mmCIF file of N, CA, C and O in Angstrom:
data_model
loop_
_atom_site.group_PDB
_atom_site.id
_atom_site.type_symbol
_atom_site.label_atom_id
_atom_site.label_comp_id
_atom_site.label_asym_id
_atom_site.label_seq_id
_atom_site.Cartn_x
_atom_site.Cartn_y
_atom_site.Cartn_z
ATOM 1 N N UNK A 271 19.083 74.617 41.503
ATOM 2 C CA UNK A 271 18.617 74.352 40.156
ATOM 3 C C UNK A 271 18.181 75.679 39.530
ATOM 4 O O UNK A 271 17.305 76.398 40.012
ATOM 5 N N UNK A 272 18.960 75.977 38.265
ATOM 6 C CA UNK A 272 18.765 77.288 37.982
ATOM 7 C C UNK A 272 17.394 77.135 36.321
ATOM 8 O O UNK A 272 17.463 76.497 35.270
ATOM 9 N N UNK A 273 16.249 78.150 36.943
ATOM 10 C CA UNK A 273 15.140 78.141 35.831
ATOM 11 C C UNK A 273 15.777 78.501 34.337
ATOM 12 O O UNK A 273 16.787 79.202 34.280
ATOM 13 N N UNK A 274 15.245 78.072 33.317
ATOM 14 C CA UNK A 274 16.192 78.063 32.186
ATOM 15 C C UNK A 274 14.905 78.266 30.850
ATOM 16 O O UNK A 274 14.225 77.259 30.653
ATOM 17 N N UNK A 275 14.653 79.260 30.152
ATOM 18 C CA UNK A 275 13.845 80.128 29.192
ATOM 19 C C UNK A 275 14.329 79.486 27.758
ATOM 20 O O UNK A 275 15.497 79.835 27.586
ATOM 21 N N UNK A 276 13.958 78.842 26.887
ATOM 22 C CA UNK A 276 14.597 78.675 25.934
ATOM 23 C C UNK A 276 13.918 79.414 24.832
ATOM 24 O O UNK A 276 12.716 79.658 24.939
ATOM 25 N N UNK A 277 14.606 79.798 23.756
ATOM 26 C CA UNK A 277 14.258 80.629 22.835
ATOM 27 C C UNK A 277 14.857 80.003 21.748
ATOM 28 O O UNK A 277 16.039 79.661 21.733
ATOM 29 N N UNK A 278 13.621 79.756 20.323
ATOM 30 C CA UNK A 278 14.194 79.105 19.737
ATOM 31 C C UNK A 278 13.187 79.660 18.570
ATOM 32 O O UNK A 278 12.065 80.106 18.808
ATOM 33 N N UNK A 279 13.813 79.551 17.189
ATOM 34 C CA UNK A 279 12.764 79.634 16.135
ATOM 35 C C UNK A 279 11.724 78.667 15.572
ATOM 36 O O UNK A 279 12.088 77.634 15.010
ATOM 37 N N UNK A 280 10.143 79.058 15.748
ATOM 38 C CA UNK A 280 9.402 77.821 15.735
ATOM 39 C C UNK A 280 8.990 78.253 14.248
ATOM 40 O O UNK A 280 8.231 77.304 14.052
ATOM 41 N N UNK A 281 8.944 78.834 13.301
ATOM 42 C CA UNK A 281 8.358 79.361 12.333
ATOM 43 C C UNK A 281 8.320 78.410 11.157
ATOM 44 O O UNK A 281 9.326 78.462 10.450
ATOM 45 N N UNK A 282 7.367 77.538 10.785
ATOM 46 C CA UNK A 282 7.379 76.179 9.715
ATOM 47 C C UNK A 282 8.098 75.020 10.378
ATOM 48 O O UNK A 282 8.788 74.342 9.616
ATOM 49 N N UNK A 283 8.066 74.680 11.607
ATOM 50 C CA UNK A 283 8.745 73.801 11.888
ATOM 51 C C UNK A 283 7.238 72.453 12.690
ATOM 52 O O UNK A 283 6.231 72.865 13.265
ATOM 53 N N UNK A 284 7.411 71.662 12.570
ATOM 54 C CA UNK A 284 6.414 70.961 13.544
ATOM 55 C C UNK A 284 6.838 70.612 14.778
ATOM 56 O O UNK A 284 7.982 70.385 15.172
ATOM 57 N N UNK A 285 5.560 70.588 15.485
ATOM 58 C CA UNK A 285 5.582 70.383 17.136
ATOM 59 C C UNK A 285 6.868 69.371 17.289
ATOM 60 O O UNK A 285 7.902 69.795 17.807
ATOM 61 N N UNK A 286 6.770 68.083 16.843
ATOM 62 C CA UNK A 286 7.780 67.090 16.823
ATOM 63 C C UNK A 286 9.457 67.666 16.498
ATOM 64 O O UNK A 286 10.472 67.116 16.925
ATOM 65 N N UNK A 287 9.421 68.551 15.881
ATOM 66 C CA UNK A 287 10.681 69.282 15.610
ATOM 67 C C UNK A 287 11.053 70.444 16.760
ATOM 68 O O UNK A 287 12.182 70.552 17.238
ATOM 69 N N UNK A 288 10.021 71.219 17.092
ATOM 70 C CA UNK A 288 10.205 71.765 17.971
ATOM 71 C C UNK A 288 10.873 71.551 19.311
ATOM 72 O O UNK A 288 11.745 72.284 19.781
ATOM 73 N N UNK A 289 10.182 70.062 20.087
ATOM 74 C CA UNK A 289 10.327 69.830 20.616
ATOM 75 C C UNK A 289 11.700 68.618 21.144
ATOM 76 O O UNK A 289 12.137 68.342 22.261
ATOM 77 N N UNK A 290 12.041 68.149 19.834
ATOM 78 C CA UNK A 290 13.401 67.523 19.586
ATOM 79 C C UNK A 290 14.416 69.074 20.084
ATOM 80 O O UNK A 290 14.957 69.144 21.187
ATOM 81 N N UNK A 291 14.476 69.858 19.350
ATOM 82 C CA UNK A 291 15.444 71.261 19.641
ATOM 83 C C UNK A 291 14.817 71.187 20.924
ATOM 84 O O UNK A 291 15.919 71.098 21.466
ATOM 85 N N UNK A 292 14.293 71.158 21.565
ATOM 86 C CA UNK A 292 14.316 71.563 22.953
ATOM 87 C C UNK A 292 15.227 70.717 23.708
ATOM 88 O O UNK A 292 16.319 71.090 24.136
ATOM 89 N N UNK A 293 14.623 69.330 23.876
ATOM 90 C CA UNK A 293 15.862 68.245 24.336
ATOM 91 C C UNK A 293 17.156 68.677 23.991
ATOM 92 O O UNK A 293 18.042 68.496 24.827
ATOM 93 N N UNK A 294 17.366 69.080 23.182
ATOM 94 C CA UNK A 294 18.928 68.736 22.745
ATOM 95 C C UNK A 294 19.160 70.332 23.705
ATOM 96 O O UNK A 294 19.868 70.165 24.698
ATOM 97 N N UNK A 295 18.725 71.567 23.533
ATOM 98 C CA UNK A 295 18.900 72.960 24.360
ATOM 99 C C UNK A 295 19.203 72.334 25.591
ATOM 100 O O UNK A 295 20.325 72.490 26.073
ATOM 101 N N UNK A 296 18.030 71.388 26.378
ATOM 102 C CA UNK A 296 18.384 71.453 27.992
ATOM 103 C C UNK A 296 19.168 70.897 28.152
ATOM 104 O O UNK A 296 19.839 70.975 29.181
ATOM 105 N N UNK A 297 19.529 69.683 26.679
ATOM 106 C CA UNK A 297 20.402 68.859 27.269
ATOM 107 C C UNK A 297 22.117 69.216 27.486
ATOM 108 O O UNK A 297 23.001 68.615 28.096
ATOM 109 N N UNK A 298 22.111 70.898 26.418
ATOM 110 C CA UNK A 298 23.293 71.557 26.422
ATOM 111 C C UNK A 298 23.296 72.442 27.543
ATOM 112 O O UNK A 298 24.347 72.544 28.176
ATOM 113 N N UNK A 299 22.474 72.980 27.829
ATOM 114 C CA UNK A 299 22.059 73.935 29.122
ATOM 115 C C UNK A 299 23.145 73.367 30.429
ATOM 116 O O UNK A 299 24.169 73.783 30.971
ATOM 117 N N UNK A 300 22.324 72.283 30.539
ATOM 118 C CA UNK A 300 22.383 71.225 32.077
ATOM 119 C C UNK A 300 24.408 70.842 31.689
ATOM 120 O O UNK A 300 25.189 70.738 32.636
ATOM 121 N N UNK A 301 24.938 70.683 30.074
ATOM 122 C CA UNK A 301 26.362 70.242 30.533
ATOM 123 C C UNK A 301 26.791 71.892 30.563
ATOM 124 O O UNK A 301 27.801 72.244 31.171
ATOM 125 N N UNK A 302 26.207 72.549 30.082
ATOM 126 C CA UNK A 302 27.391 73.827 30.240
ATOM 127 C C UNK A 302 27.351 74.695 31.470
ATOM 128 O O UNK A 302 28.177 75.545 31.800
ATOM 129 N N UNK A 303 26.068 74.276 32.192
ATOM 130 C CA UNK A 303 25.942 74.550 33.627
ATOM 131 C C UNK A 303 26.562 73.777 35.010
ATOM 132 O O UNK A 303 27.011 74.231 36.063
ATOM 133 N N UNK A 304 26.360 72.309 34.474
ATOM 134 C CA UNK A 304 27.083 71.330 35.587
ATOM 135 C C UNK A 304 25.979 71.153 36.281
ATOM 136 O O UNK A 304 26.235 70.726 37.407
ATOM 137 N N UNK A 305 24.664 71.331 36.039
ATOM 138 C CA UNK A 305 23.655 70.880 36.853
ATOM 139 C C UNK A 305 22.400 70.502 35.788
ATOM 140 O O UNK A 305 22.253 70.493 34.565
ATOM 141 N N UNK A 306 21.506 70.168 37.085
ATOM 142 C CA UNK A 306 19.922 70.052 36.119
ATOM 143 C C UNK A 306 19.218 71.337 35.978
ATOM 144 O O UNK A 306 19.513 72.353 36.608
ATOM 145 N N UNK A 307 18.277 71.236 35.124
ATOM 146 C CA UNK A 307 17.445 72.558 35.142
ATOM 147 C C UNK A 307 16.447 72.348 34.968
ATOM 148 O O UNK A 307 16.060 71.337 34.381
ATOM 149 N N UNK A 308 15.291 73.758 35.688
ATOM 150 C CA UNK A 308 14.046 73.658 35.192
ATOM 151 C C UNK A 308 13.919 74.142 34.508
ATOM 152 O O UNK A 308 14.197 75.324 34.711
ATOM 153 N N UNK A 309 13.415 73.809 33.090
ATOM 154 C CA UNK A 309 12.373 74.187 32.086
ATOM 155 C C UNK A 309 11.474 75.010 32.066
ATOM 156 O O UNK A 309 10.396 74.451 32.272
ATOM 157 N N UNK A 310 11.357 76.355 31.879
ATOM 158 C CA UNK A 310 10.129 77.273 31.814
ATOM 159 C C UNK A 310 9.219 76.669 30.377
ATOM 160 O O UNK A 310 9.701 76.398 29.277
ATOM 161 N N UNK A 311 8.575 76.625 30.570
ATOM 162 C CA UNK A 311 7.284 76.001 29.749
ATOM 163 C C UNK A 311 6.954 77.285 28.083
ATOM 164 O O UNK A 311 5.811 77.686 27.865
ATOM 165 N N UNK A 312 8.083 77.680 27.215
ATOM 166 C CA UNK A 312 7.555 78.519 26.457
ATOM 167 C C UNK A 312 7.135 78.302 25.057
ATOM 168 O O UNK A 312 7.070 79.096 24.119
ATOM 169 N N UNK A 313 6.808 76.762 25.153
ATOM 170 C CA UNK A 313 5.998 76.376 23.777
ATOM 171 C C UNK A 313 4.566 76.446 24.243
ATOM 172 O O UNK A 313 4.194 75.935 25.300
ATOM 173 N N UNK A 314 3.838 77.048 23.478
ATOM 174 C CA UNK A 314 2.111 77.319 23.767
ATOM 175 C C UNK A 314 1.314 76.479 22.537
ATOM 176 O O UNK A 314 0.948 76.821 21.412
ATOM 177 N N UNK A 315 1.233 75.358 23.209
ATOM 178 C CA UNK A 315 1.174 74.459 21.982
ATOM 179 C C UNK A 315 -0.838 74.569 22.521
ATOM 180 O O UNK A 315 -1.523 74.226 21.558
ATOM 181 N N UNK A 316 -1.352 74.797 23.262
ATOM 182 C CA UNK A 316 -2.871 75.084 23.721
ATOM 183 C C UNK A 316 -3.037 76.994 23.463
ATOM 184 O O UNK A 316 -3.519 77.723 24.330
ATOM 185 N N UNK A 317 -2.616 77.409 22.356
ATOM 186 C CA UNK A 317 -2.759 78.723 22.041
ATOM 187 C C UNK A 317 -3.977 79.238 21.468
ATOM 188 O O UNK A 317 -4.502 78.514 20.623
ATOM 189 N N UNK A 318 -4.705 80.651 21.824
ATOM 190 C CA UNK A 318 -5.948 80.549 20.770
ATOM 191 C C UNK A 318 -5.516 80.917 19.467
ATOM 192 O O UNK A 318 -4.593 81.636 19.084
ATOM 193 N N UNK A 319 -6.559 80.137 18.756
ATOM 194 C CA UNK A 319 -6.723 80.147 17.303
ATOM 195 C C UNK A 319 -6.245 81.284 16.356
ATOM 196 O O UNK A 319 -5.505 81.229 15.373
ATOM 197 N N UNK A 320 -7.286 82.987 17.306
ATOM 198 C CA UNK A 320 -6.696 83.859 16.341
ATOM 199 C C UNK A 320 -5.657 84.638 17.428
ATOM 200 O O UNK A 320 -5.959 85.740 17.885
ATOM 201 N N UNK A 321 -4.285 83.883 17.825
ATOM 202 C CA UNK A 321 -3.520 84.530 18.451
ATOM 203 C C UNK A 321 -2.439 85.224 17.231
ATOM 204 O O UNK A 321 -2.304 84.687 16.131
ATOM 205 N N UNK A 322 -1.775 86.382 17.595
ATOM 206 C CA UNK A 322 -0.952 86.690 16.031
ATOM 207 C C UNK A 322 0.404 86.846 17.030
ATOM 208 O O UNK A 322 0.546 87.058 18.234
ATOM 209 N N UNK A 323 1.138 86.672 16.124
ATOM 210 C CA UNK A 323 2.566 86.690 16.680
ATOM 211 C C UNK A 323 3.222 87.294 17.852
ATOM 212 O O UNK A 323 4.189 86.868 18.483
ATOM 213 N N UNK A 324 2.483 88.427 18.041
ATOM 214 C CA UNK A 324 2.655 89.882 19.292
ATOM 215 C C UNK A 324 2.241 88.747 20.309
ATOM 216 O O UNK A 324 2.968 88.178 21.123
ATOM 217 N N UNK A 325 1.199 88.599 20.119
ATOM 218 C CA UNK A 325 0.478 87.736 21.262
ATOM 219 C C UNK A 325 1.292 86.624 21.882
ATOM 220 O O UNK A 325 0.885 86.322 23.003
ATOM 221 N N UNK A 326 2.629 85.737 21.329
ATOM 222 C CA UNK A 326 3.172 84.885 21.893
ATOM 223 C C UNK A 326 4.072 85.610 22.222
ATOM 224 O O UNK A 326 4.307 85.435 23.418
ATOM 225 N N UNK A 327 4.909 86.576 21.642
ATOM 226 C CA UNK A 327 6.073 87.571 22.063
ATOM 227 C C UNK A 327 5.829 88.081 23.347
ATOM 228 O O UNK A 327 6.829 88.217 24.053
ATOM 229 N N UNK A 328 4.373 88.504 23.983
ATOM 230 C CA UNK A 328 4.456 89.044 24.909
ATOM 231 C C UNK A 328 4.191 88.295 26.118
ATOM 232 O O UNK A 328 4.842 88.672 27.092
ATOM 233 N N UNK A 329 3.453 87.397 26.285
ATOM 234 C CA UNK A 329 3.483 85.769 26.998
ATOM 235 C C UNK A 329 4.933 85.624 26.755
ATOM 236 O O UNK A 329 5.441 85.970 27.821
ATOM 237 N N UNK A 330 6.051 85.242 25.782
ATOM 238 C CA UNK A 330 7.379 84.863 26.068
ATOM 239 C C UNK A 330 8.208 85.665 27.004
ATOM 240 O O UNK A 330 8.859 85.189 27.935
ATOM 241 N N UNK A 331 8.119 87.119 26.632
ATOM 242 C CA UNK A 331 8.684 88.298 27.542
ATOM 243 C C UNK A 331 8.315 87.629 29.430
ATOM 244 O O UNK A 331 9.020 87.189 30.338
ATOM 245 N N UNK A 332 7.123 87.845 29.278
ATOM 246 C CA UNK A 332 6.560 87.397 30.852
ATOM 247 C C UNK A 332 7.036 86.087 30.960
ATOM 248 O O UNK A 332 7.371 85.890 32.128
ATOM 249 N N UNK A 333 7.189 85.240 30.353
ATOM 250 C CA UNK A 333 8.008 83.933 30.786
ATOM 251 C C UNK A 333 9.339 84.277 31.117
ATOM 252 O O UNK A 333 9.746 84.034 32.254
ATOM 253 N N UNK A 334 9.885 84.673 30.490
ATOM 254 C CA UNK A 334 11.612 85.167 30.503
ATOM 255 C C UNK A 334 11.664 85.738 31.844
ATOM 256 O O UNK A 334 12.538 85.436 32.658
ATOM 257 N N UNK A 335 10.718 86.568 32.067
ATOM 258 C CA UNK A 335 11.286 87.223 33.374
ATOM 259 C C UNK A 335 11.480 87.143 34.301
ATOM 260 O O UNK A 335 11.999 87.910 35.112
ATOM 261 N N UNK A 336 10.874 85.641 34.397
ATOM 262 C CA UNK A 336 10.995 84.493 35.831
ATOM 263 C C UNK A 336 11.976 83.442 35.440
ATOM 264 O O UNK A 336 11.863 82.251 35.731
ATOM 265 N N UNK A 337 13.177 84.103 34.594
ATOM 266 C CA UNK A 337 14.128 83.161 33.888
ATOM 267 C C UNK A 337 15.839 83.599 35.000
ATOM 268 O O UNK A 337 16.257 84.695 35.374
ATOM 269 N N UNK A 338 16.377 82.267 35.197
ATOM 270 C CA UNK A 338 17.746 82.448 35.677
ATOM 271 C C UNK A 338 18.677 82.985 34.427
ATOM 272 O O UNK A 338 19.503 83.896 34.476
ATOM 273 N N UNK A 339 18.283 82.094 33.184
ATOM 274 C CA UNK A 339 19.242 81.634 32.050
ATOM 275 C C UNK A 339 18.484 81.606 30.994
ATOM 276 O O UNK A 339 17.464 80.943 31.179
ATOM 277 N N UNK A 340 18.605 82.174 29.714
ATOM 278 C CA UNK A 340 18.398 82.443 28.504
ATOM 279 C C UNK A 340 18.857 81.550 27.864
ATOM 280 O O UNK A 340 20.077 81.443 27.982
ATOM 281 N N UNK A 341 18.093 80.429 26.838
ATOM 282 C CA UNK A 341 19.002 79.696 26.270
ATOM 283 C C UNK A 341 18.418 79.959 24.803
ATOM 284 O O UNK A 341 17.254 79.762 24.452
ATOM 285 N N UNK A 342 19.307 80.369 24.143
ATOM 286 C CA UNK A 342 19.205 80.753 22.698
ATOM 287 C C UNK A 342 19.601 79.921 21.466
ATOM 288 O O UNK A 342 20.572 80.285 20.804
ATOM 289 N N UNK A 343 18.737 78.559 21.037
ATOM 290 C CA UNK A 343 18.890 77.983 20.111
ATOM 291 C C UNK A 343 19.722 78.106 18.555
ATOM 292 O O UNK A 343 19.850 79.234 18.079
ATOM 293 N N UNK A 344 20.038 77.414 18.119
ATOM 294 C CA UNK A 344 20.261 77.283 16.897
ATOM 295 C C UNK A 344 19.456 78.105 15.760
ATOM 296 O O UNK A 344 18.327 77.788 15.384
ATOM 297 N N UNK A 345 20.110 79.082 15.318
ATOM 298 C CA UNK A 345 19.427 79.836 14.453
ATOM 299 C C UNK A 345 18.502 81.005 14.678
ATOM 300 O O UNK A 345 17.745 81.545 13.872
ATOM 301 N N UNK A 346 18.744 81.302 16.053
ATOM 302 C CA UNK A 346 17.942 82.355 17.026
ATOM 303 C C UNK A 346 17.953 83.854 16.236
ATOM 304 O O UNK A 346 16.970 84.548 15.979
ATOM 305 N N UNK A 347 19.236 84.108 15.962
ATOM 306 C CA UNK A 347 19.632 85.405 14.969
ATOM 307 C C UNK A 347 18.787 85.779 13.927
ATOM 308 O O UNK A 347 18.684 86.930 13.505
ATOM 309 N N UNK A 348 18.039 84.577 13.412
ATOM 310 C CA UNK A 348 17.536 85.086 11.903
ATOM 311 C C UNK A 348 15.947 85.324 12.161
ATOM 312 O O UNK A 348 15.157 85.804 11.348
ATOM 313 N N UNK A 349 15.555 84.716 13.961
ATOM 314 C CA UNK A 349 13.596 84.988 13.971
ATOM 315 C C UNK A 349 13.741 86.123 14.766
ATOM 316 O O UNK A 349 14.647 86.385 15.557
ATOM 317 N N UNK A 350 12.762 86.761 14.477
ATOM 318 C CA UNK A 350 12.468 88.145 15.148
ATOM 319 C C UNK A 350 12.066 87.926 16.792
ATOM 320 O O UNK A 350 12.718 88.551 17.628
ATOM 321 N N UNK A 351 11.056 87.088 17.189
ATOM 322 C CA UNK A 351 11.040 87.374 18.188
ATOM 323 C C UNK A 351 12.288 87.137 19.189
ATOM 324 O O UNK A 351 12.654 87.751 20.192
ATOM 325 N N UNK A 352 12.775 86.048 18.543
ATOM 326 C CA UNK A 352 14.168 85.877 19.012
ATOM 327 C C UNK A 352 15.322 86.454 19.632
ATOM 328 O O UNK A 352 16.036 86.044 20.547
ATOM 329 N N UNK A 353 15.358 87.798 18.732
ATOM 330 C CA UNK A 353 16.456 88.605 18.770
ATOM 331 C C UNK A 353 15.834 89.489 20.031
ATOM 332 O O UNK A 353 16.517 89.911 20.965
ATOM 333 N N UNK A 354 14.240 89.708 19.857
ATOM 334 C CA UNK A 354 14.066 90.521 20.688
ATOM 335 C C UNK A 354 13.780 90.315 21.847
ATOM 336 O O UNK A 354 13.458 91.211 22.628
ATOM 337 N N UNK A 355 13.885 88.613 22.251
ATOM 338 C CA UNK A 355 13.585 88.027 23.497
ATOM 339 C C UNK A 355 15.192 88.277 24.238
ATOM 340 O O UNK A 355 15.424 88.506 25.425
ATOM 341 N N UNK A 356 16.146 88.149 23.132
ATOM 342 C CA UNK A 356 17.922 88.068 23.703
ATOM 343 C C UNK A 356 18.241 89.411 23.812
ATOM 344 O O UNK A 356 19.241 89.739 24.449
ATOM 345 N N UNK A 357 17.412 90.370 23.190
ATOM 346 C CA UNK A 357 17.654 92.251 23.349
ATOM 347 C C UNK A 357 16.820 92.198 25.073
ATOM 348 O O UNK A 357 17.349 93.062 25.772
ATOM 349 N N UNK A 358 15.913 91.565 25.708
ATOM 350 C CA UNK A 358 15.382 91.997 26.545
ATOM 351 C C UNK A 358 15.942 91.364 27.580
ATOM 352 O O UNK A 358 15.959 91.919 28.679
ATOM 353 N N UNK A 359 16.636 89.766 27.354
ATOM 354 C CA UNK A 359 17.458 88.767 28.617
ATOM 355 C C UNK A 359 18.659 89.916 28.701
ATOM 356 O O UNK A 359 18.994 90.229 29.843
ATOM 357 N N UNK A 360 19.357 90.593 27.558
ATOM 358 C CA UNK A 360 20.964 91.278 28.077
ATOM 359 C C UNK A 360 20.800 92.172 28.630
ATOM 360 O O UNK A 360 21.711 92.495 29.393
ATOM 361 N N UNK A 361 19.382 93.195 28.551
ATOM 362 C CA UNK A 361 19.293 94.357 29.360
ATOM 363 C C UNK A 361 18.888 94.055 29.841
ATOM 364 O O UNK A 361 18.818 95.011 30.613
ATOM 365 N N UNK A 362 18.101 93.017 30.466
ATOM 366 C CA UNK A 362 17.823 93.125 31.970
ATOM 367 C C UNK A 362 18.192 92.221 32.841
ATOM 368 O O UNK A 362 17.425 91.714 33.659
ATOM 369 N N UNK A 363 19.961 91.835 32.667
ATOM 370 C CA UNK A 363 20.660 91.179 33.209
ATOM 371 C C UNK A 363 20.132 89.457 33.686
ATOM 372 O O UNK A 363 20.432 88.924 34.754
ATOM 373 N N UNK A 364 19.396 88.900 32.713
ATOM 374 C CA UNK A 364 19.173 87.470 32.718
ATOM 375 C C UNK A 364 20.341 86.756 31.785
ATOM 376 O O UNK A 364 20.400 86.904 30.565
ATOM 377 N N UNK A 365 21.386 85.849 32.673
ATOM 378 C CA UNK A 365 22.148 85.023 31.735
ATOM 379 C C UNK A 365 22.177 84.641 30.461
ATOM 380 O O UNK A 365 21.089 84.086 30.301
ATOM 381 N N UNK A 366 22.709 84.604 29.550
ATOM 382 C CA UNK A 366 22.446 84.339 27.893
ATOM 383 C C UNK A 366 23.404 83.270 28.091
ATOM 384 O O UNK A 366 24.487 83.421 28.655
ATOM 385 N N UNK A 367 22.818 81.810 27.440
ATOM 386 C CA UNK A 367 23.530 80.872 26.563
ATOM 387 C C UNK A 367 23.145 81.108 25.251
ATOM 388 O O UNK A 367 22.016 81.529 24.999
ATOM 389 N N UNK A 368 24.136 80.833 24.215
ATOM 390 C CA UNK A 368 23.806 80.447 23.074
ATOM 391 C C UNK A 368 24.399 79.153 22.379
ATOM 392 O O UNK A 368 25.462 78.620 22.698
ATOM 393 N N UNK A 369 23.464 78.699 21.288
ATOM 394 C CA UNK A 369 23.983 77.359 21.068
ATOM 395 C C UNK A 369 25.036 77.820 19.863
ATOM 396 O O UNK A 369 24.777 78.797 19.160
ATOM 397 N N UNK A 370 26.393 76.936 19.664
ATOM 398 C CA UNK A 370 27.564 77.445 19.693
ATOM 399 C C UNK A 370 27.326 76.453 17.907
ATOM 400 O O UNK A 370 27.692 76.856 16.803
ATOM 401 N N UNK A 371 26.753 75.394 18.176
ATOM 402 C CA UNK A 371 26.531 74.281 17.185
ATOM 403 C C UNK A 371 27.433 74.757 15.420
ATOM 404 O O UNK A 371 27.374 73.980 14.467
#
């Protein structure tokens, strides 16, 4: 069972939305892999109050790095941390999916 990082743009979206795009990621993950996967946990939905953006970027980095597989949502290209979570999975040789949608 290969660990699986998803990266996705949360920026104006609600928890309930968020977390719909996630289902649908593992659920593309798991057919384009041929197996199940674990889920690395990178929604911080128990975050502090005055956390600023750096602050989840660098908690995501440290999640990623205990990642088999990069899975790069719908619309990943246009959020910043995004690009720079998929600049850090290609150089340091962690698998990239992207959603093709």
């Amino acid at each position: 069972m290969k660990k699986i990082f998803i990266s996705q743009p949360m920026k104006g979206k609600t928890n309930d939305a968020i977390l719909s795009e996630r289902e649908t990621a593992i659920k593309s993950a798991e057919k384009k892999l041929g197996e199940k996967v674990e889920v690395i946990d990178s929604f911080f939905q128990n975050a502090p109050a005055e956390a600023k953006p750096l602050w989840f970027l660098g908690k995501s980095i440290e999640l990623l790095s205990t990642a088999d597989v990069a899975y790069f949502a719908k619309g990943w290209e246009t959020a910043r941390g995004c690009r720079i979570e998929h600049k850090c999975a290609v150089e340091y040789g962690i698998v990239v999916m992207e959603d093709c949608r």
